[in-house]
Amino acid sequence: MISDVDVIVVGAGPTGLLLAGDLAQAGVSCAVFERRSGRSGLTRAFGVNARTLEQLDARGAADELVGSGSPVAVLRFFAGAVIALSRLPSRFPYMLVTPQYQTERVLEERATRAGADIRRGSEVTGLTQYPGAVEVKVRRDGHPDQVVRAGWVVGADGMGSLVRQALGLPFPGKPVVRSVMLADVRLAQPPPDVVTVNAPGDAFAFIAPFGDGWYRVIAWHRRNQPPEDTPVHLAEVAEVARQVFGSDYGMHDPRWISRFHSDERQVPRYRDGRVLLAGDAAHVHSPAGMQGMNTGIQDAANLGWKLAATVHGWAPPGLLDTYHAERHPVGRQVLHGSGALLRLVTLPPALVAARNVLAFAAIKIPAVASWLAAAISGVAISYPAAPGAHPLAGKRAADLPLADGRRLYEALRGGRLLLAARPDALPADATSGYGDRVDAAPVARASGTVALIRPDAYIAWAAAGDAATAPQIRDSLARWCGSPAQPAARTAGQ
Ligand SMILES: Cc1cc2nc3c(=O)[nH]c(=O)nc-3n(C[C@H](O)[C@H](O)[C@H](O)COP(=O)(O)OP(=O)(O)OC[C@H]3O[C@@H](n4cnc5c(N)ncnc54)[C@H](O)[C@@H]3O)c2cc1C
């Protein structure tokens, strides 16, 4: 059977679910194929950073997720080195510790409410591109294979991505750490901090709560690295915890215990014709720094509105290609950052004392501390701007109060671009012809700037208020939102 849909998303992990919600909200018909039958009760990520929470806030989903976890305002690394997040210029000045299944639950409920069609127990086994369309082959237990055609396909199918392989794209990189033990346990005497982490040399360990009495322990020891299929015993994990923390906190009753390894890899192109890659399908790295899920969700936030604009026919030329141009360098930076952190936590004992002294001294320098906090929280991410552009162009939008009493991130919940300025700085017909994609957002404070804000809360264009003439505003709208004429009739193959 062949059915038509605008976009197929392969994979209902955090990346695919945020994307599906954005596409459905924008009125794009969207099917998500997920090979797992039920929701996953297992979890990998625990840390949701400020920028991801801001993206969820711009979709009305942050407060519910925040309610499911524990905010951590101070991140502790090696002996005594801490990074304070409490001064971040964000409504979420912390790392939220909550299991990945909570993030997926919130994103799935939102996507389903918006109208995304999530088909579980459906494994994509093949993909073929044609001019104007893509077909995927879908296998469901007990059913004949189905071919589904779409205008576009997004591979959000994780590290082993079938979509990436079907495109024949390489995934260059290398393994960076192996035989890391993972155990979900009960603790007789839980540690005082929400997140407990240390790396005193030869070993590292990490403990975080699920919030329901279970704890995730991750432990690695330089001299205990058997092949990954070797069974893990709780005693091994507890021994590493005792070496790292001086206590195993009375861990007992493991419900899941395994070994994993981490690679650092990135695909060279995030787009191939009508197929795009996002999240772990495009980049993987070690969990050090807690960036993988955050980066994937932010890939999806960058891609969703651009793909919707393309499907609806109003995307200006080149808009969809800015997805690769903007997100590939971010992925590269995340690989470098988490790689550097991993090397620091796995330094041999002889170098650990020097590392601790240097890290401690560096974090005391306010500029270094705030740079690290901004990098870990994602609020420092910005995108390239055209030469001569206003300094705000490409930067993250601040959550300004608006004249109607809302915050800017609340106004973004419609999934449209916002033209933000003091009420008297906006010409009455500023957005005429763009009513289907741009809203005016008069700001409450005496701002001297006019800014066009993208649905992913980055500034597309800005100008000093007194220099922003009506033709300049129209020009910026044309550059980012295409022609003001009625969009052409929509087809899935456009
Ligand atoms: C131990 C550990 C701790 C981590 N901690 C953090 C953290 O604290 N913070 C953080 O940001 N990141 C963390 N990460 C990384 C994070 O878990 C991943 O980056 C994140 O899950 C990627 O999301 P995704 O949606 O791109 O891919 P995935 O979560 O891998 O989802 C892909 C989905 O696609 C489905 N799928 C695959 N192939 C097919 C197919 N052919 N057909 C249909 N469906 C398919 C899969 O079943 C899966 O549901 C951690 C990782 C590990 C291993």
Coordinates of C-alpha atoms and ligand atoms in Angstrom, one line a residue:
M1 CA 0.0 0.0 0.0
I2 CA 1.3 3.5 -0.8
S3 CA 0.1 6.5 1.1
D4 CA 1.3 10.0 0.8
V5 CA 2.5 12.2 3.6
D6 CA 4.5 15.5 3.6
V7 CA 7.3 14.3 5.9
I8 CA 8.3 10.9 7.3
V9 CA 10.4 11.0 10.5
V10 CA 12.3 7.8 11.2
G11 CA 12.7 7.3 15.0
A12 CA 10.7 8.5 18.0
G13 CA 13.6 9.4 20.3
P14 CA 13.8 12.9 21.6
T15 CA 15.0 14.4 18.3
G16 CA 12.2 12.8 16.2
L17 CA 9.5 13.6 18.7
L18 CA 10.3 17.3 19.0
L19 CA 10.5 17.5 15.2
A20 CA 7.2 15.7 14.6
G21 CA 5.5 18.1 17.1
D22 CA 6.8 21.1 15.3
L23 CA 5.9 19.8 11.8
A24 CA 2.4 18.8 12.9
Q25 CA 1.8 22.1 14.7
A26 CA 2.8 23.9 11.4
G27 CA 0.1 21.9 9.6
V28 CA 2.5 19.5 7.9
S29 CA 1.3 16.0 7.6
C30 CA 3.9 13.9 9.4
A31 CA 4.3 10.2 10.1
V32 CA 6.8 8.9 12.6
F33 CA 8.0 5.3 12.3
E34 CA 9.5 3.8 15.5
R35 CA 10.6 0.2 15.6
R36 CA 10.0 -0.2 19.3
S37 CA 6.5 -1.3 20.2
G38 CA 6.0 0.6 23.4
R39 CA 7.5 3.6 25.0
S40 CA 11.0 3.0 26.4
G41 CA 11.2 2.6 30.2
L42 CA 15.0 2.7 29.8
T43 CA 16.9 5.9 29.9
R44 CA 20.3 7.2 28.8
A45 CA 20.2 11.0 29.2
F46 CA 19.6 12.7 32.6
G47 CA 20.7 16.2 32.0
V48 CA 18.4 18.7 30.2
N49 CA 20.2 22.0 29.7
A50 CA 18.9 25.5 29.8
R51 CA 18.7 26.0 26.0
T52 CA 16.7 22.8 25.6
L53 CA 14.3 24.0 28.3
E54 CA 14.0 27.3 26.5
Q55 CA 13.1 25.4 23.3
L56 CA 10.5 23.5 25.3
D57 CA 9.3 26.7 26.8
A58 CA 8.7 28.1 23.3
R59 CA 6.4 25.1 22.8
G60 CA 4.6 25.3 26.1
A61 CA 6.2 22.1 27.4
A62 CA 9.0 23.2 29.7
D63 CA 7.1 23.6 33.0
E64 CA 5.7 20.0 32.9
L65 CA 9.2 18.6 32.3
V66 CA 10.7 20.8 35.0
G67 CA 8.1 19.3 37.4
S68 CA 9.4 15.8 36.7
G69 CA 12.9 16.4 37.8
S70 CA 15.4 18.2 40.0
P71 CA 17.1 21.4 39.0
V72 CA 20.9 21.4 39.7
A73 CA 22.4 24.9 39.8
V74 CA 25.9 23.9 40.6
L75 CA 27.8 21.3 38.6
R76 CA 30.7 19.6 40.4
F77 CA 33.6 18.2 38.5
F78 CA 36.9 16.9 39.8
A79 CA 38.0 17.7 43.4
G80 CA 36.4 21.0 44.3
A81 CA 35.9 22.4 40.7
V82 CA 32.4 23.6 40.4
I83 CA 30.5 25.4 37.6
A84 CA 27.7 27.6 38.9
L85 CA 24.7 27.9 36.5
S86 CA 22.7 30.2 38.7
R87 CA 23.7 33.4 36.9
L88 CA 22.8 32.2 33.4
P89 CA 20.7 34.7 31.6
S90 CA 17.8 32.3 31.3
R91 CA 14.5 31.5 32.9
F92 CA 16.1 28.0 33.6
P93 CA 19.5 28.8 35.3
Y94 CA 20.3 25.1 36.0
M95 CA 20.7 21.7 34.5
L96 CA 17.4 19.7 35.0
V97 CA 18.1 16.2 36.1
T98 CA 15.3 14.0 34.8
P99 CA 15.3 10.6 33.1
Q100 CA 15.2 10.7 29.3
Y101 CA 11.8 8.8 29.3
Q102 CA 10.2 11.8 30.9
T103 CA 11.5 14.1 28.2
E104 CA 10.3 11.7 25.6
R105 CA 6.9 11.4 27.3
V106 CA 6.4 15.2 27.3
L107 CA 7.5 15.5 23.7
E108 CA 5.4 12.6 22.5
E109 CA 2.2 13.9 24.2
R110 CA 2.8 17.3 22.6
A111 CA 3.4 15.8 19.1
T112 CA 0.3 13.6 19.4
R113 CA -1.8 16.6 20.5
A114 CA -0.5 18.5 17.5
G115 CA -1.6 15.7 15.1
A116 CA 1.6 13.8 14.4
D117 CA 0.9 10.2 13.5
I118 CA 3.3 8.1 15.6
R119 CA 3.4 4.5 14.4
R120 CA 5.2 2.2 16.9
G121 CA 6.3 -1.3 16.1
S122 CA 7.2 0.0 12.6
E123 CA 10.8 -0.5 11.4
V124 CA 12.1 1.3 8.4
T125 CA 14.1 -1.2 6.4
G126 CA 14.9 0.7 3.2
L127 CA 14.8 4.1 1.5
T128 CA 14.8 5.3 -2.1
Q129 CA 14.9 8.8 -3.4
Y130 CA 13.2 9.9 -6.6
P131 CA 12.9 13.3 -8.1
G132 CA 10.3 15.0 -6.0
A133 CA 9.7 12.2 -3.5
V134 CA 11.2 9.6 -1.2
E135 CA 9.9 6.1 -0.5
V136 CA 10.6 4.2 2.6
K137 CA 9.9 0.5 3.2
V138 CA 8.3 -0.2 6.6
R139 CA 8.2 -3.6 8.3
R140 CA 5.6 -4.4 11.0
D141 CA 5.4 -7.8 12.7
G142 CA 2.7 -9.9 11.2
H143 CA 2.1 -7.5 8.2
P144 CA 3.4 -7.5 4.7
D145 CA 6.1 -4.8 4.1
Q146 CA 4.6 -1.4 3.3
V147 CA 6.0 1.3 1.1
V148 CA 5.2 4.8 2.2
R149 CA 6.0 7.9 0.1
A150 CA 6.7 11.3 1.3
G151 CA 8.0 14.6 0.1
W152 CA 10.8 14.6 2.7
V153 CA 12.3 12.1 5.1
V154 CA 14.2 12.9 8.3
G155 CA 16.5 10.3 9.8
A156 CA 16.2 10.7 13.6
D157 CA 17.0 7.0 14.0
G158 CA 20.0 7.2 16.3
M159 CA 23.6 6.2 16.1
G160 CA 23.1 3.1 13.9
S161 CA 20.8 5.1 11.5
L162 CA 19.4 3.0 8.7
V163 CA 18.6 6.3 6.9
R164 CA 22.2 7.4 7.0
Q165 CA 23.3 4.0 5.7
A166 CA 20.7 4.0 3.0
L167 CA 22.1 7.3 1.7
G168 CA 25.6 5.7 1.7
L169 CA 26.9 8.5 3.9
P170 CA 30.1 7.8 5.9
F171 CA 30.1 8.3 9.7
P172 CA 33.8 9.0 10.3
G173 CA 35.2 9.0 13.8
K174 CA 36.5 6.6 16.4
P175 CA 35.7 4.9 19.7
V176 CA 36.8 7.1 22.6
V177 CA 35.9 5.1 25.7
R178 CA 35.0 1.4 26.2
S179 CA 33.7 -1.0 28.8
V180 CA 31.8 1.7 30.8
M181 CA 29.6 0.0 33.4
L182 CA 26.0 1.1 33.9
A183 CA 23.7 0.0 36.7
D184 CA 20.2 1.1 37.8
V185 CA 20.1 0.4 41.5
R186 CA 18.6 1.2 44.9
L187 CA 20.8 3.0 47.4
A188 CA 20.6 2.3 51.1
Q189 CA 22.3 5.7 51.9
P190 CA 21.8 8.1 48.9
P191 CA 24.5 10.8 48.4
P192 CA 23.6 14.3 49.5
D193 CA 23.9 16.0 46.0
V194 CA 21.4 15.4 43.2
V195 CA 24.3 14.5 40.8
T196 CA 27.4 12.9 42.3
V197 CA 30.4 12.7 40.1
N198 CA 34.2 12.4 40.5
A199 CA 37.3 11.3 38.6
P200 CA 40.2 10.9 41.1
G201 CA 42.5 9.1 38.6
D202 CA 42.2 5.6 37.0
A203 CA 38.4 5.6 37.5
F204 CA 35.4 7.8 37.2
A205 CA 31.8 7.4 38.5
F206 CA 28.5 9.3 38.2
I207 CA 25.3 8.8 40.2
A208 CA 21.9 10.5 39.4
P209 CA 18.4 9.8 40.6
F210 CA 15.4 8.7 38.5
G211 CA 13.2 10.5 41.0
D212 CA 11.3 7.3 42.0
G213 CA 13.8 5.7 44.4
W214 CA 16.0 4.3 41.6
Y215 CA 19.5 5.6 40.8
R216 CA 21.7 5.4 37.7
V217 CA 25.3 4.6 38.4
I218 CA 27.9 4.9 35.6
A219 CA 31.4 3.6 36.5
W220 CA 34.6 3.1 34.6
H221 CA 38.0 1.8 35.6
R222 CA 41.2 2.0 33.6
R223 CA 42.3 -1.5 34.7
N224 CA 38.9 -3.2 34.4
Q225 CA 38.0 -3.2 30.7
P226 CA 36.8 -6.6 29.6
P227 CA 35.0 -7.0 26.3
E228 CA 31.5 -5.5 26.2
D229 CA 29.7 -8.8 26.2
T230 CA 31.3 -9.8 29.6
P231 CA 28.6 -9.8 32.2
V232 CA 28.8 -7.0 34.8
H233 CA 28.5 -7.8 38.5
L234 CA 27.2 -5.2 40.9
A235 CA 30.3 -5.8 43.1
E236 CA 32.5 -4.4 40.3
V237 CA 30.4 -1.2 40.1
A238 CA 30.3 -0.9 43.8
E239 CA 34.1 -1.3 44.0
V240 CA 34.7 1.5 41.5
A241 CA 32.2 3.8 43.4
R242 CA 34.1 3.1 46.7
Q243 CA 37.4 4.1 45.0
V244 CA 35.9 7.2 43.4
F245 CA 33.6 8.5 46.2
G246 CA 34.8 6.6 49.3
S247 CA 31.4 4.9 49.5
D248 CA 29.2 2.7 47.4
Y249 CA 26.1 4.2 49.1
G250 CA 24.8 0.8 49.9
M251 CA 23.9 0.0 46.3
H252 CA 21.7 -3.1 45.9
D253 CA 18.9 -4.8 43.8
P254 CA 20.1 -3.8 40.3
R255 CA 17.2 -3.9 37.8
W256 CA 19.5 -3.2 34.8
I257 CA 23.2 -3.6 34.5
S258 CA 25.4 -3.5 31.3
R259 CA 28.5 -2.2 29.6
F260 CA 28.7 0.3 26.8
H261 CA 31.2 2.1 24.8
S262 CA 31.2 5.6 23.2
D263 CA 32.3 6.8 19.8
E264 CA 32.9 10.3 18.5
R265 CA 31.5 10.5 15.0
Q266 CA 29.8 13.0 12.7
V267 CA 28.2 12.7 9.3
P268 CA 29.8 15.1 6.8
R269 CA 26.4 16.3 5.3
Y270 CA 23.2 16.8 7.3
R271 CA 21.2 16.9 4.0
D272 CA 21.1 14.7 1.0
G273 CA 18.5 15.8 -1.5
R274 CA 15.1 15.3 0.2
V275 CA 16.5 13.4 3.2
L276 CA 17.9 15.1 6.3
L277 CA 19.7 13.7 9.4
A278 CA 19.3 14.9 12.9
G279 CA 20.4 13.9 16.5
D280 CA 22.5 10.9 17.1
A281 CA 22.0 9.8 13.4
A282 CA 24.1 12.8 12.5
H283 CA 26.6 13.0 15.5
V284 CA 27.6 10.9 18.5
H285 CA 30.0 11.4 21.3
S286 CA 30.5 10.3 24.9
P287 CA 28.0 11.3 27.6
A288 CA 30.6 13.5 29.2
G289 CA 29.1 17.0 29.3
M290 CA 25.5 15.7 28.9
Q291 CA 25.1 17.1 25.5
G292 CA 23.8 14.4 23.1
M293 CA 20.0 14.6 23.6
N294 CA 20.2 18.4 24.1
T295 CA 22.0 18.7 20.7
G296 CA 19.5 16.5 19.0
I297 CA 16.5 18.4 20.3
Q298 CA 18.1 21.6 19.2
D299 CA 18.8 20.2 15.7
A300 CA 15.1 19.4 15.5
A301 CA 14.1 22.9 16.6
N302 CA 16.4 24.4 13.9
L303 CA 15.1 22.1 11.2
G304 CA 11.3 21.9 11.9
W305 CA 10.3 25.4 10.9
K306 CA 12.6 25.4 7.8
L307 CA 11.2 22.1 6.6
A308 CA 7.6 23.3 7.3
A309 CA 8.3 26.5 5.3
T310 CA 9.7 24.4 2.4
V311 CA 6.6 22.0 2.4
H312 CA 4.3 25.0 2.5
G313 CA 6.1 26.6 -0.4
W314 CA 7.1 29.9 1.2
A315 CA 10.7 29.1 2.1
P316 CA 13.1 31.5 0.5
P317 CA 15.9 29.9 -1.7
G318 CA 18.6 28.3 0.5
L319 CA 16.6 28.3 3.8
L320 CA 16.6 24.6 4.2
D321 CA 20.4 24.4 3.5
T322 CA 21.0 26.7 6.5
Y323 CA 20.1 23.7 8.6
H324 CA 23.4 22.0 7.7
A325 CA 25.3 25.3 7.7
E326 CA 24.1 26.2 11.2
R327 CA 23.9 22.8 13.0
H328 CA 27.0 20.9 11.6
P329 CA 29.4 23.4 13.3
V330 CA 27.5 23.1 16.5
G331 CA 27.7 19.3 16.4
R332 CA 31.5 19.6 15.7
Q333 CA 31.9 21.9 18.7
V334 CA 30.0 19.5 20.9
L335 CA 32.2 16.6 19.8
H336 CA 35.3 18.7 20.7
G337 CA 33.9 19.8 24.0
S338 CA 32.8 16.4 25.2
G339 CA 36.0 14.8 23.9
A340 CA 38.1 17.3 25.9
L341 CA 36.0 16.6 29.1
L342 CA 36.3 12.9 28.6
R343 CA 40.1 13.1 28.2
L344 CA 40.2 15.2 31.5
V345 CA 38.2 12.6 33.4
T346 CA 40.3 9.7 32.1
L347 CA 43.7 11.2 32.7
P348 CA 46.2 8.8 34.3
P349 CA 46.8 9.3 38.1
A350 CA 50.2 11.0 37.6
L351 CA 48.4 14.0 35.9
V352 CA 45.3 14.2 38.1
A353 CA 46.8 16.5 40.8
A354 CA 48.0 19.0 38.1
R355 CA 44.6 18.7 36.4
N356 CA 42.7 19.5 39.6
V357 CA 44.9 22.5 40.4
L358 CA 44.6 23.9 36.9
A359 CA 40.8 23.2 36.7
F360 CA 40.3 24.8 40.1
A361 CA 42.3 27.9 39.1
A362 CA 40.7 28.2 35.7
I363 CA 37.2 28.1 37.2
K364 CA 38.1 30.8 39.6
I365 CA 38.5 33.2 36.6
P366 CA 35.0 34.7 36.2
A367 CA 35.3 34.9 32.4
V368 CA 36.2 31.2 32.1
A369 CA 33.5 30.2 34.6
S370 CA 30.8 32.1 32.8
W371 CA 32.0 30.8 29.4
L372 CA 31.9 27.2 30.6
A373 CA 28.4 27.7 32.1
A374 CA 27.1 29.2 28.9
A375 CA 28.7 26.3 26.8
I376 CA 27.3 23.5 29.0
S377 CA 23.8 25.2 29.1
G378 CA 23.7 25.8 25.3
V379 CA 22.9 29.5 25.7
A380 CA 26.1 30.5 24.0
I381 CA 25.1 28.8 20.7
S382 CA 24.8 31.3 17.9
Y383 CA 24.6 31.0 14.1
P384 CA 26.6 32.8 11.4
A385 CA 25.2 36.1 10.2
A386 CA 25.7 37.9 6.9
P387 CA 28.7 40.3 6.8
G388 CA 27.7 43.8 8.1
A389 CA 24.7 42.4 9.9
H390 CA 23.6 43.9 13.2
P391 CA 25.5 42.3 16.1
L392 CA 22.4 40.5 17.4
A393 CA 21.8 38.7 14.1
G394 CA 22.3 34.9 14.6
K395 CA 22.2 35.2 18.4
R396 CA 19.8 33.5 20.8
A397 CA 16.7 35.7 21.5
A398 CA 16.3 36.9 25.1
D399 CA 12.9 36.2 26.8
L400 CA 11.7 39.8 26.7
P401 CA 8.4 40.9 28.3
L402 CA 5.8 41.9 25.7
A403 CA 3.4 44.8 25.8
D404 CA 0.4 42.4 26.0
G405 CA 1.8 40.8 29.3
R406 CA 3.2 37.7 27.7
R407 CA 6.9 36.7 27.5
L408 CA 8.6 36.4 24.1
Y409 CA 8.9 32.7 24.5
E410 CA 5.2 32.4 25.1
A411 CA 4.5 34.4 21.9
L412 CA 6.7 31.9 20.1
R413 CA 4.3 29.0 21.0
G414 CA 2.4 29.7 17.8
G415 CA 5.4 28.4 15.8
R416 CA 5.7 31.6 13.7
L417 CA 8.4 34.2 13.3
L418 CA 8.0 37.3 15.4
L419 CA 8.7 40.9 14.4
A420 CA 9.6 42.4 17.8
A421 CA 10.0 46.1 18.5
R422 CA 8.6 48.9 20.6
P423 CA 5.0 49.4 19.6
D424 CA 5.7 52.8 18.1
A425 CA 8.6 51.5 16.1
L426 CA 6.5 49.1 14.0
P427 CA 4.8 50.4 10.9
A428 CA 1.1 49.5 11.0
D429 CA 1.3 47.3 7.9
A430 CA 4.7 45.9 8.8
T431 CA 3.7 42.2 8.5
S432 CA 1.0 42.6 5.8
G433 CA 1.2 39.7 3.3
Y434 CA 3.0 37.6 5.9
G435 CA 0.0 37.0 8.2
D436 CA 0.3 33.2 7.8
R437 CA 3.9 33.1 9.1
V438 CA 4.9 36.2 11.0
D439 CA 3.3 37.9 14.0
A440 CA 4.0 41.4 15.3
A441 CA 5.3 41.3 18.9
P442 CA 5.4 44.7 20.5
V443 CA 7.9 44.6 23.4
A444 CA 7.1 46.2 26.8
R445 CA 10.4 47.8 27.5
A446 CA 11.9 50.9 25.8
S447 CA 13.9 48.8 23.3
G448 CA 15.8 50.7 20.6
T449 CA 16.0 47.6 18.4
V450 CA 13.7 46.0 15.8
A451 CA 14.3 42.3 15.5
L452 CA 12.9 39.4 13.4
I453 CA 12.9 36.3 15.7
R454 CA 12.8 32.9 14.2
P455 CA 10.5 30.1 15.6
D456 CA 13.6 28.5 17.1
A457 CA 14.2 31.6 19.2
Y458 CA 17.2 32.9 17.3
I459 CA 17.4 36.4 15.8
A460 CA 17.2 36.3 12.0
W461 CA 17.6 40.0 11.5
A462 CA 17.9 43.2 13.7
A463 CA 18.3 46.9 13.2
A464 CA 18.5 49.9 15.5
G465 CA 14.9 51.1 15.9
D466 CA 15.5 54.6 14.4
A467 CA 17.4 53.1 11.4
A468 CA 14.8 50.4 10.7
T469 CA 12.8 51.8 7.8
A470 CA 9.7 50.1 6.5
P471 CA 11.5 49.0 3.3
Q472 CA 14.3 47.5 5.4
I473 CA 11.8 45.5 7.4
R474 CA 10.1 44.3 4.2
D475 CA 13.5 43.4 2.8
S476 CA 14.3 41.3 5.9
L477 CA 10.9 39.6 5.8
A478 CA 11.5 38.7 2.1
R479 CA 14.9 37.3 3.0
W480 CA 13.7 35.1 5.8
C481 CA 10.0 34.5 5.0
G482 CA 10.0 34.5 1.2
S483 CA 7.5 36.3 -1.0
P484 CA 4.5 38.0 0.6
A485 CA 2.3 36.6 -2.2
Q486 CA -0.1 33.8 -1.3
P487 CA 1.9 30.6 -1.0
A488 CA 1.7 28.3 -4.0
A489 CA -0.6 25.3 -3.9
R490 CA 1.0 22.8 -1.5
T491 CA 2.1 19.4 -2.7
A492 CA 4.0 16.7 -0.9
G493 CA 6.6 16.6 -3.6
Q494 CA 7.4 20.3 -3.7
Ligands
LIG1 C1 24.9 6.5 29.4 C2 24.5 7.7 28.6 C3 24.1 8.9 29.2 C4 23.7 10.0 28.5 N1 23.4 11.2 29.1 C5 23.0 12.3 28.4 C6 22.6 13.5 29.1 O1 22.7 13.5 30.3 N2 22.2 14.5 28.3 C7 22.2 14.4 27.0 O2 21.8 15.4 26.3 N3 22.5 13.3 26.3 C8 22.9 12.2 27.0 N4 23.2 11.0 26.3 C9 23.0 10.9 24.9 C10 21.5 10.8 24.5 O3 20.9 9.7 25.2 C11 21.3 10.7 23.0 O4 22.1 11.7 22.4 C12 19.9 10.8 22.6 O5 19.1 9.7 23.0 C13 19.7 11.0 21.1 O6 18.4 11.1 20.7 P1 17.9 10.7 19.2 O7 16.4 11.0 19.2 O8 18.7 11.5 18.2 O9 18.3 9.2 19.1 P2 17.8 8.0 19.9 O10 17.4 8.3 21.3 O11 18.8 6.9 19.7 O12 16.4 7.6 19.2 C14 16.4 6.9 17.9 C15 15.1 6.2 17.8 O13 15.0 5.6 16.5 C16 14.5 4.3 16.6 N5 15.0 3.6 15.4 C17 16.3 3.3 15.1 N6 16.3 2.7 13.9 C18 15.0 2.6 13.4 C19 14.5 2.2 12.2 N7 15.2 1.6 11.2 N8 13.1 2.3 12.0 C20 12.3 2.9 13.0 N9 12.9 3.3 14.2 C21 14.2 3.2 14.3 C22 15.1 3.8 17.9 O14 14.3 2.7 18.4 C23 15.0 5.0 18.8 O15 13.8 5.1 19.5 C24 23.6 9.9 27.1 C25 23.9 8.7 26.4 C26 24.4 7.6 27.1 C27 24.7 6.4 26.4

